[in-house]
mmCIF file with all atom_site columns, C-alpha atoms in Angstrom:
data_model
loop_
_atom_site.group_PDB
_atom_site.id
_atom_site.type_symbol
_atom_site.label_atom_id
_atom_site.label_alt_id
_atom_site.label_comp_id
_atom_site.label_asym_id
_atom_site.label_entity_id
_atom_site.label_seq_id
_atom_site.pdbx_PDB_ins_code
_atom_site.Cartn_x
_atom_site.Cartn_y
_atom_site.Cartn_z
_atom_site.occupancy
_atom_site.B_iso_or_equiv
_atom_site.pdbx_formal_charge
_atom_site.auth_seq_id
_atom_site.auth_comp_id
_atom_site.auth_asym_id
_atom_site.auth_atom_id
_atom_site.pdbx_PDB_model_num
ATOM 1   C CA . ALA K 1 1   ? 0.000   0.000  0.000   1.00 76.00 ? 1   ALA K CA 1
ATOM 2   C CA . LEU K 1 2   ? 1.177   3.488  -0.805  1.00 79.00 ? 2   LEU K CA 1
ATOM 3   C CA . GLU K 1 3   ? 1.207   5.961  2.067   1.00 80.00 ? 3   GLU K CA 1
ATOM 4   C CA . VAL K 1 4   ? 0.802   9.590  0.982   1.00 83.00 ? 4   VAL K CA 1
ATOM 5   C CA . GLN K 1 5   ? 1.991   12.382 3.263   1.00 83.00 ? 5   GLN K CA 1
ATOM 6   C CA . SER K 1 6   ? 0.314   15.652 2.279   1.00 85.00 ? 6   SER K CA 1
ATOM 7   C CA . ARG K 1 7   ? 1.140   19.191 3.398   1.00 87.00 ? 7   ARG K CA 1
ATOM 8   C CA . THR K 1 8   ? 4.748   18.212 3.981   1.00 90.00 ? 8   THR K CA 1
ATOM 9   C CA . ARG K 1 9   ? 7.552   20.274 2.459   1.00 92.00 ? 9   ARG K CA 1
ATOM 10  C CA . VAL K 1 10  ? 10.613  18.307 1.373   1.00 94.00 ? 10  VAL K CA 1
ATOM 11  C CA . VAL K 1 11  ? 13.740  20.425 1.846   1.00 95.00 ? 11  VAL K CA 1
ATOM 12  C CA . GLU K 1 12  ? 16.483  17.967 0.859   1.00 94.00 ? 12  GLU K CA 1
ATOM 13  C CA . VAL K 1 13  ? 17.004  14.758 -1.104  1.00 96.00 ? 13  VAL K CA 1
ATOM 14  C CA . ARG K 1 14  ? 20.051  12.844 0.037   1.00 94.00 ? 14  ARG K CA 1
ATOM 15  C CA . GLN K 1 15  ? 21.510  9.491  -0.774  1.00 94.00 ? 15  GLN K CA 1
ATOM 16  C CA . SER K 1 16  ? 21.968  6.769  1.841   1.00 94.00 ? 16  SER K CA 1
ATOM 17  C CA . PRO K 1 17  ? 23.373  3.252  1.452   1.00 95.00 ? 17  PRO K CA 1
ATOM 18  C CA . ASN K 1 18  ? 19.798  1.925  1.120   1.00 95.00 ? 18  ASN K CA 1
ATOM 19  C CA . GLY K 1 19  ? 18.380  4.571  -1.242  1.00 95.00 ? 19  GLY K CA 1
ATOM 20  C CA . TYR K 1 20  ? 17.173  8.141  -1.170  1.00 96.00 ? 20  TYR K CA 1
ATOM 21  C CA . LEU K 1 21  ? 16.019  9.867  1.998   1.00 96.00 ? 21  LEU K CA 1
ATOM 22  C CA . LEU K 1 22  ? 13.701  12.853 1.867   1.00 96.00 ? 22  LEU K CA 1
ATOM 23  C CA . ARG K 1 23  ? 14.286  15.391 4.629   1.00 96.00 ? 23  ARG K CA 1
ATOM 24  C CA . THR K 1 24  ? 11.145  17.352 5.437   1.00 95.00 ? 24  THR K CA 1
ATOM 25  C CA . GLU K 1 25  ? 10.682  20.698 7.080   1.00 92.00 ? 25  GLU K CA 1
ATOM 26  C CA . THR K 1 26  ? 8.570   19.390 9.978   1.00 91.00 ? 26  THR K CA 1
ATOM 27  C CA . HIS K 1 27  ? 8.323   15.572 9.924   1.00 89.00 ? 27  HIS K CA 1
ATOM 28  C CA . GLY K 1 28  ? 11.939  14.392 9.766   1.00 91.00 ? 28  GLY K CA 1
ATOM 29  C CA . ASP K 1 29  ? 13.113  11.937 7.117   1.00 94.00 ? 29  ASP K CA 1
ATOM 30  C CA . PHE K 1 30  ? 11.113  9.659  4.849   1.00 94.00 ? 30  PHE K CA 1
ATOM 31  C CA . GLY K 1 31  ? 12.591  6.737  2.960   1.00 94.00 ? 31  GLY K CA 1
ATOM 32  C CA . PRO K 1 32  ? 14.627  5.027  1.796   1.00 95.00 ? 32  PRO K CA 1
ATOM 33  C CA . PHE K 1 33  ? 13.320  5.169  -1.798  1.00 95.00 ? 33  PHE K CA 1
ATOM 34  C CA . ASP K 1 34  ? 14.743  3.700  -5.012  1.00 95.00 ? 34  ASP K CA 1
ATOM 35  C CA . HIS K 1 35  ? 13.511  6.598  -7.182  1.00 95.00 ? 35  HIS K CA 1
ATOM 36  C CA . VAL K 1 36  ? 12.652  10.253 -6.630  1.00 96.00 ? 36  VAL K CA 1
ATOM 37  C CA . VAL K 1 37  ? 10.000  11.959 -8.760  1.00 95.00 ? 37  VAL K CA 1
ATOM 38  C CA . LEU K 1 38  ? 9.861   15.758 -8.536  1.00 95.00 ? 38  LEU K CA 1
ATOM 39  C CA . ALA K 1 39  ? 6.594   17.419 -9.575  1.00 92.00 ? 39  ALA K CA 1
ATOM 40  C CA . THR K 1 40  ? 7.036   21.063 -8.603  1.00 90.00 ? 40  THR K CA 1
ATOM 41  C CA . PRO K 1 41  ? 7.963   24.135 -10.642 1.00 89.00 ? 41  PRO K CA 1
ATOM 42  C CA . PRO K 1 42  ? 11.652  23.967 -11.630 1.00 90.00 ? 42  PRO K CA 1
ATOM 43  C CA . PRO K 1 43  ? 12.763  26.801 -9.318  1.00 90.00 ? 43  PRO K CA 1
ATOM 44  C CA . GLN K 1 44  ? 11.477  24.672 -6.425  1.00 91.00 ? 44  GLN K CA 1
ATOM 45  C CA . ALA K 1 45  ? 12.722  21.368 -7.892  1.00 93.00 ? 45  ALA K CA 1
ATOM 46  C CA . ILE K 1 46  ? 16.301  22.512 -8.603  1.00 93.00 ? 46  ILE K CA 1
ATOM 47  C CA . PRO K 1 47  ? 17.484  22.396 -4.951  1.00 93.00 ? 47  PRO K CA 1
ATOM 48  C CA . LEU K 1 48  ? 15.991  18.890 -4.635  1.00 93.00 ? 48  LEU K CA 1
ATOM 49  C CA . ALA K 1 49  ? 17.662  17.652 -7.840  1.00 92.00 ? 49  ALA K CA 1
ATOM 50  C CA . SER K 1 50  ? 21.186  18.556 -6.715  1.00 91.00 ? 50  SER K CA 1
ATOM 51  C CA . LEU K 1 51  ? 22.350  14.908 -6.994  1.00 92.00 ? 51  LEU K CA 1
ATOM 52  C CA . SER K 1 52  ? 21.656  14.910 -10.746 1.00 93.00 ? 52  SER K CA 1
ATOM 53  C CA . SER K 1 53  ? 23.706  17.306 -12.883 1.00 93.00 ? 53  SER K CA 1
ATOM 54  C CA . LYS K 1 54  ? 21.705  16.146 -15.918 1.00 94.00 ? 54  LYS K CA 1
ATOM 55  C CA . LEU K 1 55  ? 18.394  17.228 -14.344 1.00 93.00 ? 55  LEU K CA 1
ATOM 56  C CA . LEU K 1 56  ? 19.904  20.427 -12.953 1.00 94.00 ? 56  LEU K CA 1
ATOM 57  C CA . HIS K 1 57  ? 20.946  21.460 -16.445 1.00 94.00 ? 57  HIS K CA 1
ATOM 58  C CA . ALA K 1 58  ? 17.568  20.609 -18.013 1.00 93.00 ? 58  ALA K CA 1
ATOM 59  C CA . LEU K 1 59  ? 15.564  22.301 -15.241 1.00 93.00 ? 59  LEU K CA 1
ATOM 60  C CA . SER K 1 60  ? 17.669  25.454 -15.438 1.00 93.00 ? 60  SER K CA 1
ATOM 61  C CA . GLN K 1 61  ? 16.539  25.890 -19.065 1.00 92.00 ? 61  GLN K CA 1
ATOM 62  C CA . VAL K 1 62  ? 12.818  26.034 -18.123 1.00 93.00 ? 62  VAL K CA 1
ATOM 63  C CA . ASP K 1 63  ? 11.277  29.421 -17.391 1.00 91.00 ? 63  ASP K CA 1
ATOM 64  C CA . PHE K 1 64  ? 7.997   30.470 -15.805 1.00 90.00 ? 64  PHE K CA 1
ATOM 65  C CA . SER K 1 65  ? 6.059   33.723 -15.525 1.00 91.00 ? 65  SER K CA 1
ATOM 66  C CA . PRO K 1 66  ? 3.908   34.708 -12.552 1.00 94.00 ? 66  PRO K CA 1
ATOM 67  C CA . VAL K 1 67  ? 0.123   34.966 -12.736 1.00 95.00 ? 67  VAL K CA 1
ATOM 68  C CA . TRP K 1 68  ? -2.268  36.674 -10.378 1.00 97.00 ? 68  TRP K CA 1
ATOM 69  C CA . ALA K 1 69  ? -5.603  34.838 -10.110 1.00 96.00 ? 69  ALA K CA 1
ATOM 70  C CA . VAL K 1 70  ? -8.788  36.012 -8.441  1.00 97.00 ? 70  VAL K CA 1
ATOM 71  C CA . ALA K 1 71  ? -11.802 33.942 -7.419  1.00 94.00 ? 71  ALA K CA 1
ATOM 72  C CA . MET K 1 72  ? -14.795 36.272 -7.328  1.00 95.00 ? 72  MET K CA 1
ATOM 73  C CA . GLU K 1 73  ? -18.368 35.732 -6.135  1.00 92.00 ? 73  GLU K CA 1
ATOM 74  C CA . LEU K 1 74  ? -21.117 38.032 -7.363  1.00 91.00 ? 74  LEU K CA 1
ATOM 75  C CA . ALA K 1 75  ? -24.420 38.760 -5.620  1.00 90.00 ? 75  ALA K CA 1
ATOM 76  C CA . LYS K 1 76  ? -26.347 37.301 -8.564  1.00 87.00 ? 76  LYS K CA 1
ATOM 77  C CA . GLU K 1 77  ? -25.553 35.315 -11.667 1.00 84.00 ? 77  GLU K CA 1
ATOM 78  C CA . THR K 1 78  ? -25.602 37.415 -14.822 1.00 84.00 ? 78  THR K CA 1
ATOM 79  C CA . ASP K 1 79  ? -25.372 36.240 -18.411 1.00 84.00 ? 79  ASP K CA 1
ATOM 80  C CA . TYR K 1 80  ? -22.529 38.136 -20.075 1.00 88.00 ? 80  TYR K CA 1
ATOM 81  C CA . GLY K 1 81  ? -22.872 36.095 -23.265 1.00 89.00 ? 81  GLY K CA 1
ATOM 82  C CA . PHE K 1 82  ? -19.921 33.816 -22.556 1.00 89.00 ? 82  PHE K CA 1
ATOM 83  C CA . ASP K 1 83  ? -18.702 31.262 -20.015 1.00 89.00 ? 83  ASP K CA 1
ATOM 84  C CA . ALA K 1 84  ? -15.016 31.858 -20.666 1.00 90.00 ? 84  ALA K CA 1
ATOM 85  C CA . ALA K 1 85  ? -13.030 34.378 -22.647 1.00 93.00 ? 85  ALA K CA 1
ATOM 86  C CA . TRP K 1 86  ? -9.544  35.490 -23.559 1.00 94.00 ? 86  TRP K CA 1
ATOM 87  C CA . ILE K 1 87  ? -9.376  39.210 -22.908 1.00 93.00 ? 87  ILE K CA 1
ATOM 88  C CA . SER K 1 88  ? -7.053  41.657 -24.660 1.00 91.00 ? 88  SER K CA 1
ATOM 89  C CA . ASP K 1 89  ? -6.096  45.280 -24.000 1.00 92.00 ? 89  ASP K CA 1
ATOM 90  C CA . SER K 1 90  ? -6.716  44.792 -20.278 1.00 94.00 ? 90  SER K CA 1
ATOM 91  C CA . PRO K 1 91  ? -4.853  43.745 -17.145 1.00 96.00 ? 91  PRO K CA 1
ATOM 92  C CA . LEU K 1 92  ? -6.963  40.564 -17.481 1.00 96.00 ? 92  LEU K CA 1
ATOM 93  C CA . ARG K 1 93  ? -5.998  37.777 -19.848 1.00 94.00 ? 93  ARG K CA 1
ATOM 94  C CA . TRP K 1 94  ? -8.638  35.164 -19.000 1.00 94.00 ? 94  TRP K CA 1
ATOM 95  C CA . ALA K 1 95  ? -12.042 35.016 -17.310 1.00 94.00 ? 95  ALA K CA 1
ATOM 96  C CA . SER K 1 96  ? -14.083 31.894 -16.696 1.00 92.00 ? 96  SER K CA 1
ATOM 97  C CA . ARG K 1 97  ? -17.461 31.305 -15.066 1.00 89.00 ? 97  ARG K CA 1
ATOM 98  C CA . ARG K 1 98  ? -16.753 28.752 -12.328 1.00 82.00 ? 98  ARG K CA 1
ATOM 99  C CA . SER K 1 99  ? -20.007 26.871 -12.849 1.00 73.00 ? 99  SER K CA 1
ATOM 100 C CA . ALA K 1 100 ? -18.975 26.246 -16.492 1.00 70.00 ? 100 ALA K CA 1
ATOM 101 C CA . GLN K 1 101 ? -15.880 24.345 -15.335 1.00 69.00 ? 101 GLN K CA 1
ATOM 102 C CA . HIS K 1 102 ? -16.320 20.589 -15.045 1.00 69.00 ? 102 HIS K CA 1
ATOM 103 C CA . GLY K 1 103 ? -17.313 19.444 -11.551 1.00 71.00 ? 103 GLY K CA 1
ATOM 104 C CA . ARG K 1 104 ? -17.862 22.943 -10.143 1.00 67.00 ? 104 ARG K CA 1
ATOM 105 C CA . PRO K 1 105 ? -21.048 23.948 -8.299  1.00 65.00 ? 105 PRO K CA 1
ATOM 106 C CA . SER K 1 106 ? -23.527 26.382 -9.824  1.00 66.00 ? 106 SER K CA 1
ATOM 107 C CA . GLY K 1 107 ? -23.415 29.974 -8.658  1.00 69.00 ? 107 GLY K CA 1
ATOM 108 C CA . ALA K 1 108 ? -22.279 33.433 -9.587  1.00 82.00 ? 108 ALA K CA 1
ATOM 109 C CA . GLY K 1 109 ? -18.547 32.822 -9.309  1.00 89.00 ? 109 GLY K CA 1
ATOM 110 C CA . TRP K 1 110 ? -15.808 33.742 -11.753 1.00 92.00 ? 110 TRP K CA 1
ATOM 111 C CA . VAL K 1 111 ? -12.093 33.009 -11.972 1.00 94.00 ? 111 VAL K CA 1
ATOM 112 C CA . LEU K 1 112 ? -9.963  35.830 -13.335 1.00 96.00 ? 112 LEU K CA 1
ATOM 113 C CA . HIS K 1 113 ? -6.344  35.544 -14.505 1.00 96.00 ? 113 HIS K CA 1
ATOM 114 C CA . ALA K 1 114 ? -4.190  38.599 -15.060 1.00 97.00 ? 114 ALA K CA 1
ATOM 115 C CA . SER K 1 115 ? -1.859  38.894 -18.043 1.00 95.00 ? 115 SER K CA 1
ATOM 116 C CA . ARG K 1 116 ? 1.799   37.885 -17.679 1.00 92.00 ? 116 ARG K CA 1
ATOM 117 C CA . GLU K 1 117 ? 2.922   41.495 -18.054 1.00 94.00 ? 117 GLU K CA 1
ATOM 118 C CA . TRP K 1 118 ? 0.471   42.862 -15.491 1.00 97.00 ? 118 TRP K CA 1
ATOM 119 C CA . SER K 1 119 ? 1.292   40.038 -13.071 1.00 97.00 ? 119 SER K CA 1
ATOM 120 C CA . LYS K 1 120 ? 5.042   40.719 -13.341 1.00 95.00 ? 120 LYS K CA 1
ATOM 121 C CA . GLU K 1 121 ? 4.497   44.448 -12.856 1.00 97.00 ? 121 GLU K CA 1
ATOM 122 C CA . HIS K 1 122 ? 2.309   43.901 -9.779  1.00 97.00 ? 122 HIS K CA 1
ATOM 123 C CA . LEU K 1 123 ? 3.959   40.760 -8.398  1.00 96.00 ? 123 LEU K CA 1
ATOM 124 C CA . ASP K 1 124 ? 4.467   42.123 -4.882  1.00 96.00 ? 124 ASP K CA 1
ATOM 125 C CA . GLU K 1 125 ? 1.196   44.052 -4.524  1.00 96.00 ? 125 GLU K CA 1
ATOM 126 C CA . ASP K 1 126 ? -1.188  43.330 -1.678  1.00 96.00 ? 126 ASP K CA 1
ATOM 127 C CA . SER K 1 127 ? -3.678  40.574 -2.599  1.00 96.00 ? 127 SER K CA 1
ATOM 128 C CA . GLU K 1 128 ? -6.705  42.699 -1.642  1.00 97.00 ? 128 GLU K CA 1
ATOM 129 C CA . TRP K 1 129 ? -5.514  45.488 -3.952  1.00 97.00 ? 129 TRP K CA 1
ATOM 130 C CA . VAL K 1 130 ? -5.021  42.951 -6.760  1.00 97.00 ? 130 VAL K CA 1
ATOM 131 C CA . ALA K 1 131 ? -8.529  41.554 -6.220  1.00 97.00 ? 131 ALA K CA 1
ATOM 132 C CA . ARG K 1 132 ? -10.043 45.051 -6.482  1.00 96.00 ? 132 ARG K CA 1
ATOM 133 C CA . ALA K 1 133 ? -7.997  45.900 -9.586  1.00 97.00 ? 133 ALA K CA 1
ATOM 134 C CA . LEU K 1 134 ? -8.846  42.701 -11.471 1.00 97.00 ? 134 LEU K CA 1
ATOM 135 C CA . THR K 1 135 ? -12.506 42.826 -10.424 1.00 96.00 ? 135 THR K CA 1
ATOM 136 C CA . SER K 1 136 ? -12.660 46.376 -11.777 1.00 95.00 ? 136 SER K CA 1
ATOM 137 C CA . SER K 1 137 ? -11.016 45.210 -15.020 1.00 96.00 ? 137 SER K CA 1
ATOM 138 C CA . PHE K 1 138 ? -13.636 42.470 -15.369 1.00 95.00 ? 138 PHE K CA 1
ATOM 139 C CA . SER K 1 139 ? -16.398 45.032 -14.786 1.00 94.00 ? 139 SER K CA 1
ATOM 140 C CA . ASP K 1 140 ? -14.907 47.138 -17.594 1.00 93.00 ? 140 ASP K CA 1
ATOM 141 C CA . ALA K 1 141 ? -14.573 44.118 -19.894 1.00 93.00 ? 141 ALA K CA 1
ATOM 142 C CA . VAL K 1 142 ? -18.236 43.089 -19.509 1.00 91.00 ? 142 VAL K CA 1
ATOM 143 C CA . SER K 1 143 ? -19.521 46.692 -19.347 1.00 90.00 ? 143 SER K CA 1
ATOM 144 C CA . HIS K 1 144 ? -21.512 45.976 -16.179 1.00 89.00 ? 144 HIS K CA 1
ATOM 145 C CA . ASP K 1 145 ? -21.345 47.269 -12.634 1.00 89.00 ? 145 ASP K CA 1
ATOM 146 C CA . LEU K 1 146 ? -20.678 44.323 -10.354 1.00 88.00 ? 146 LEU K CA 1
ATOM 147 C CA . THR K 1 147 ? -21.944 43.585 -6.876  1.00 89.00 ? 147 THR K CA 1
ATOM 148 C CA . VAL K 1 148 ? -19.069 41.520 -5.540  1.00 91.00 ? 148 VAL K CA 1
ATOM 149 C CA . THR K 1 149 ? -19.728 39.554 -2.349  1.00 93.00 ? 149 THR K CA 1
ATOM 150 C CA . ARG K 1 150 ? -16.345 37.881 -1.959  1.00 94.00 ? 150 ARG K CA 1
ATOM 151 C CA . THR K 1 151 ? -12.915 37.760 -3.579  1.00 95.00 ? 151 THR K CA 1
ATOM 152 C CA . GLN K 1 152 ? -9.763  35.809 -2.997  1.00 96.00 ? 152 GLN K CA 1
ATOM 153 C CA . ALA K 1 153 ? -6.544  36.590 -4.860  1.00 97.00 ? 153 ALA K CA 1
ATOM 154 C CA . HIS K 1 154 ? -3.664  34.182 -5.236  1.00 96.00 ? 154 HIS K CA 1
ATOM 155 C CA . ARG K 1 155 ? -0.242  34.870 -6.702  1.00 95.00 ? 155 ARG K CA 1
ATOM 156 C CA . TRP K 1 156 ? 1.131   31.950 -8.698  1.00 92.00 ? 156 TRP K CA 1
ATOM 157 C CA . ARG K 1 157 ? 4.841   32.771 -8.828  1.00 91.00 ? 157 ARG K CA 1
ATOM 158 C CA . PHE K 1 158 ? 5.299   29.977 -11.364 1.00 89.00 ? 158 PHE K CA 1
ATOM 159 C CA . GLY K 1 159 ? 1.915   30.092 -13.099 1.00 87.00 ? 159 GLY K CA 1
ATOM 160 C CA . LEU K 1 160 ? 2.674   30.107 -16.828 1.00 87.00 ? 160 LEU K CA 1
ATOM 161 C CA . VAL K 1 161 ? 5.446   28.330 -18.654 1.00 88.00 ? 161 VAL K CA 1
ATOM 162 C CA . SER K 1 162 ? 7.467   30.813 -20.719 1.00 89.00 ? 162 SER K CA 1
ATOM 163 C CA . LYS K 1 163 ? 9.999   28.243 -21.949 1.00 91.00 ? 163 LYS K CA 1
ATOM 164 C CA . ALA K 1 164 ? 9.327   24.497 -21.635 1.00 91.00 ? 164 ALA K CA 1
ATOM 165 C CA . ALA K 1 165 ? 11.722  21.553 -21.820 1.00 91.00 ? 165 ALA K CA 1
ATOM 166 C CA . LYS K 1 166 ? 9.675   20.233 -24.799 1.00 91.00 ? 166 LYS K CA 1
ATOM 167 C CA . ARG K 1 167 ? 9.761   16.672 -23.490 1.00 91.00 ? 167 ARG K CA 1
ATOM 168 C CA . PRO K 1 168 ? 6.975   14.793 -21.659 1.00 92.00 ? 168 PRO K CA 1
ATOM 169 C CA . TYR K 1 169 ? 9.244   14.146 -18.665 1.00 93.00 ? 169 TYR K CA 1
ATOM 170 C CA . LEU K 1 170 ? 12.872  14.495 -17.613 1.00 94.00 ? 170 LEU K CA 1
ATOM 171 C CA . SER K 1 171 ? 14.747  11.506 -16.271 1.00 95.00 ? 171 SER K CA 1
ATOM 172 C CA . ASP K 1 172 ? 18.261  10.711 -15.117 1.00 95.00 ? 172 ASP K CA 1
ATOM 173 C CA . LEU K 1 173 ? 18.470  6.927  -15.170 1.00 95.00 ? 173 LEU K CA 1
ATOM 174 C CA . SER K 1 174 ? 21.929  6.941  -13.612 1.00 94.00 ? 174 SER K CA 1
ATOM 175 C CA . THR K 1 175 ? 20.582  8.534  -10.423 1.00 95.00 ? 175 THR K CA 1
ATOM 176 C CA . GLN K 1 176 ? 16.903  7.473  -10.687 1.00 95.00 ? 176 GLN K CA 1
ATOM 177 C CA . ILE K 1 177 ? 15.793  11.083 -10.121 1.00 96.00 ? 177 ILE K CA 1
ATOM 178 C CA . HIS K 1 178 ? 12.952  12.176 -12.399 1.00 96.00 ? 178 HIS K CA 1
ATOM 179 C CA . TYR K 1 179 ? 10.928  15.316 -13.085 1.00 95.00 ? 179 TYR K CA 1
ATOM 180 C CA . CYS K 1 180 ? 7.402   15.798 -14.403 1.00 94.00 ? 180 CYS K CA 1
ATOM 181 C CA . GLY K 1 181 ? 5.070   18.775 -14.569 1.00 88.00 ? 181 GLY K CA 1
ATOM 182 C CA . ASP K 1 182 ? 4.139   21.871 -16.536 1.00 87.00 ? 182 ASP K CA 1
ATOM 183 C CA . GLY K 1 183 ? 7.798   22.686 -17.163 1.00 90.00 ? 183 GLY K CA 1
ATOM 184 C CA . CYS K 1 184 ? 8.095   19.675 -19.456 1.00 91.00 ? 184 CYS K CA 1
ATOM 185 C CA . LEU K 1 185 ? 5.604   20.362 -22.233 1.00 89.00 ? 185 LEU K CA 1
ATOM 186 C CA . GLY K 1 186 ? 4.254   23.708 -21.136 1.00 84.00 ? 186 GLY K CA 1
ATOM 187 C CA . SER K 1 187 ? 0.888   24.251 -19.557 1.00 68.00 ? 187 SER K CA 1
ATOM 188 C CA . SER K 1 188 ? -0.622  26.685 -17.149 1.00 54.00 ? 188 SER K CA 1
ATOM 189 C CA . VAL K 1 189 ? -2.528  26.895 -13.939 1.00 47.00 ? 189 VAL K CA 1
#
C-alpha cells in the first residue's frame, strides 16, 4: 500500500546506502526510496535535484512567468454572453465562469487571470488590492457594474510556462531522479 503524506515540504534529497532519503521541514526523514519523482515548478525542484547534474541542467533551461488569479463571487448570476473568454487590451488575460468548469457547483462565481505582463508588474502588490484591480477590469470588460460579495486573490509565482523543456518528462536513469510537470511540455494553472 502506498502511504501519501500531504502538506509536507521536502527540503532535501540525500543518498543513503539503502536509497534516497527525503528530509522534510517538519516531519523528519522519509525513505529510503529507489527513485525520486519531482513534480514542482523547476525553481522549487532545482534544490531537490542537486544529486543529478543532468536534471539540474535541463531544469535550469525552463522558465515560468507569474500569474495573479482572483476567485470572485457576485451577488447574482448574470449572463454576459460567454462562459469563458480570452481578454485583450486589459490587465486581465482570462475570465471563466466557475459553474462552467467541469465538476464545479452552480453559482455566480468567476475566476480571473491577469496577463503575464500585469502580473510581473504587480507581483508584490497586496492581494486585496489585486482583487479590487482585477474585479474592476472584469467590470470594464463586460460593461456591467458588479456587486461583488467575496474575492480571494492568489499569486502563482510559477503560473505560466514561458519556456518548456519540450519533453513529456525528464529523467536521469543513472541517479533514478525524475521530473514531471508543466515545465516539461508547457501548460498553465
